[in-house]
Amino acid sequence: MADSADAPESRQPRRRLHYGEGREALLTAAVRVVARGGLRKLTYRAVAQEAGVTHGLVVHHFGSRDALIEEALAHTIRTSLNISALEPGTGKVADFSTGLSDMVTADPDTQAFQYELLLEARRRPELLPQIRALYDEYFDATRRELSRMLPAGADTALTRLVFAALEGLVLHQLVLGEPGVTDAALEELRSLLRLLDADGDADGDTVGDTPGEAPA
């Protein structure tokens, strides 16, 4: 990977990374570099300067720029899902996606990196398998939580619709700020999910379900 002549100045002094720390630190640095300057700014030197290490360490861990991109994307899958509110696991509508706006506020670089990779995948189809893996993780987490909340469960169409709403809110907050707007929109989404919950309960009712009345 050629080093760009306009690579950013070092942001912190070089330091010795402890065993087991190097790869994750460099992946996190790569995410920050791409989030700020796009993929064109991703060089060995830029990542090394961001992490505060020599660029030889980046070369040691990643044999090519493409390998660095792919591993950084896998890194965001792990870290984003760990901190996301997609699957609280309670099955309560009130808990769905709580903390989403806080996640964007606390870690905008991860979100920006993923959007950069989404756009880049239009130009570089070889990135699509990693992008699909990322979205499959998101879709699966969303569907599992919706199925806990809704008596009728959640099919593919409903899962995609709900996730698209969440993704749009994340993008808008990332660009425009306004976490309060995100929170208000999420509460409206929860209200719609409560209606689906009520419809599911109603659909499950049959004549004769009232106490003391035999089924027809």
JSON list of N, CA and C in Angstrom, two decimals, residues 2-9 40-41 43 45-46 49:
[
{"chain": "A", "resi": 2, "resn": "ALA", "atom": "N", "xyz": [0.72, 2.09, -0.98]},
{"chain": "A", "resi": 2, "resn": "ALA", "atom": "CA", "xyz": [1.53, 3.30, -1.04]},
{"chain": "A", "resi": 2, "resn": "ALA", "atom": "C", "xyz": [1.09, 4.27, 0.03]},
{"chain": "A", "resi": 3, "resn": "ASP", "atom": "N", "xyz": [2.06, 4.97, 0.60]},
{"chain": "A", "resi": 3, "resn": "ASP", "atom": "CA", "xyz": [1.74, 5.96, 1.61]},
{"chain": "A", "resi": 3, "resn": "ASP", "atom": "C", "xyz": [1.46, 7.29, 0.95]},
{"chain": "A", "resi": 4, "resn": "SER", "atom": "N", "xyz": [0.34, 7.92, 1.33]},
{"chain": "A", "resi": 4, "resn": "SER", "atom": "CA", "xyz": [-0.07, 9.19, 0.74]},
{"chain": "A", "resi": 4, "resn": "SER", "atom": "C", "xyz": [0.85, 10.31, 1.19]},
{"chain": "A", "resi": 5, "resn": "ALA", "atom": "N", "xyz": [1.16, 11.22, 0.27]},
{"chain": "A", "resi": 5, "resn": "ALA", "atom": "CA", "xyz": [2.02, 12.34, 0.60]},
{"chain": "A", "resi": 5, "resn": "ALA", "atom": "C", "xyz": [1.34, 13.30, 1.54]},
{"chain": "A", "resi": 6, "resn": "ASP", "atom": "N", "xyz": [-0.01, 13.31, 1.52]},
{"chain": "A", "resi": 6, "resn": "ASP", "atom": "CA", "xyz": [-0.72, 14.24, 2.39]},
{"chain": "A", "resi": 6, "resn": "ASP", "atom": "C", "xyz": [-1.26, 13.53, 3.62]},
{"chain": "A", "resi": 7, "resn": "ALA", "atom": "N", "xyz": [-0.57, 12.49, 4.09]},
{"chain": "A", "resi": 7, "resn": "ALA", "atom": "CA", "xyz": [-0.99, 11.79, 5.30]},
{"chain": "A", "resi": 7, "resn": "ALA", "atom": "C", "xyz": [-1.02, 12.75, 6.46]},
{"chain": "A", "resi": 8, "resn": "PRO", "atom": "N", "xyz": [-1.98, 12.60, 7.39]},
{"chain": "A", "resi": 8, "resn": "PRO", "atom": "CA", "xyz": [-2.10, 13.53, 8.50]},
{"chain": "A", "resi": 8, "resn": "PRO", "atom": "C", "xyz": [-0.90, 13.47, 9.41]},
{"chain": "A", "resi": 9, "resn": "GLU", "atom": "N", "xyz": [-0.62, 14.57, 10.09]},
{"chain": "A", "resi": 9, "resn": "GLU", "atom": "CA", "xyz": [0.45, 14.61, 11.06]},
{"chain": "A", "resi": 9, "resn": "GLU", "atom": "C", "xyz": [0.14, 13.68, 12.22]},
{"chain": "A", "resi": 40, "resn": "ARG", "atom": "N", "xyz": [-9.82, 6.95, 0.65]},
{"chain": "A", "resi": 40, "resn": "ARG", "atom": "CA", "xyz": [-8.63, 7.44, -0.05]},
{"chain": "A", "resi": 40, "resn": "ARG", "atom": "C", "xyz": [-7.54, 7.87, 0.92]},
{"chain": "A", "resi": 41, "resn": "LYS", "atom": "N", "xyz": [-7.88, 8.13, 2.15]},
{"chain": "A", "resi": 41, "resn": "LYS", "atom": "CA", "xyz": [-6.89, 8.54, 3.15]},
{"chain": "A", "resi": 41, "resn": "LYS", "atom": "C", "xyz": [-6.31, 7.36, 3.92]},
{"chain": "A", "resi": 43, "resn": "THR", "atom": "N", "xyz": [-3.92, 4.79, 4.54]},
{"chain": "A", "resi": 43, "resn": "THR", "atom": "CA", "xyz": [-2.59, 4.32, 4.19]},
{"chain": "A", "resi": 43, "resn": "THR", "atom": "C", "xyz": [-1.95, 3.71, 5.43]},
{"chain": "A", "resi": 45, "resn": "ARG", "atom": "N", "xyz": [0.82, 4.60, 6.68]},
{"chain": "A", "resi": 45, "resn": "ARG", "atom": "CA", "xyz": [1.37, 5.68, 7.48]},
{"chain": "A", "resi": 45, "resn": "ARG", "atom": "C", "xyz": [0.28, 6.41, 8.27]},
{"chain": "A", "resi": 46, "resn": "ALA", "atom": "N", "xyz": [-0.89, 6.64, 7.64]},
{"chain": "A", "resi": 46, "resn": "ALA", "atom": "CA", "xyz": [-1.97, 7.34, 8.32]},
{"chain": "A", "resi": 46, "resn": "ALA", "atom": "C", "xyz": [-2.47, 6.53, 9.52]},
{"chain": "A", "resi": 49, "resn": "GLN", "atom": "N", "xyz": [0.20, 6.60, 12.30]},
{"chain": "A", "resi": 49, "resn": "GLN", "atom": "CA", "xyz": [0.22, 7.88, 12.99]},
{"chain": "A", "resi": 49, "resn": "GLN", "atom": "C", "xyz": [-0.98, 8.03, 13.92]}
]
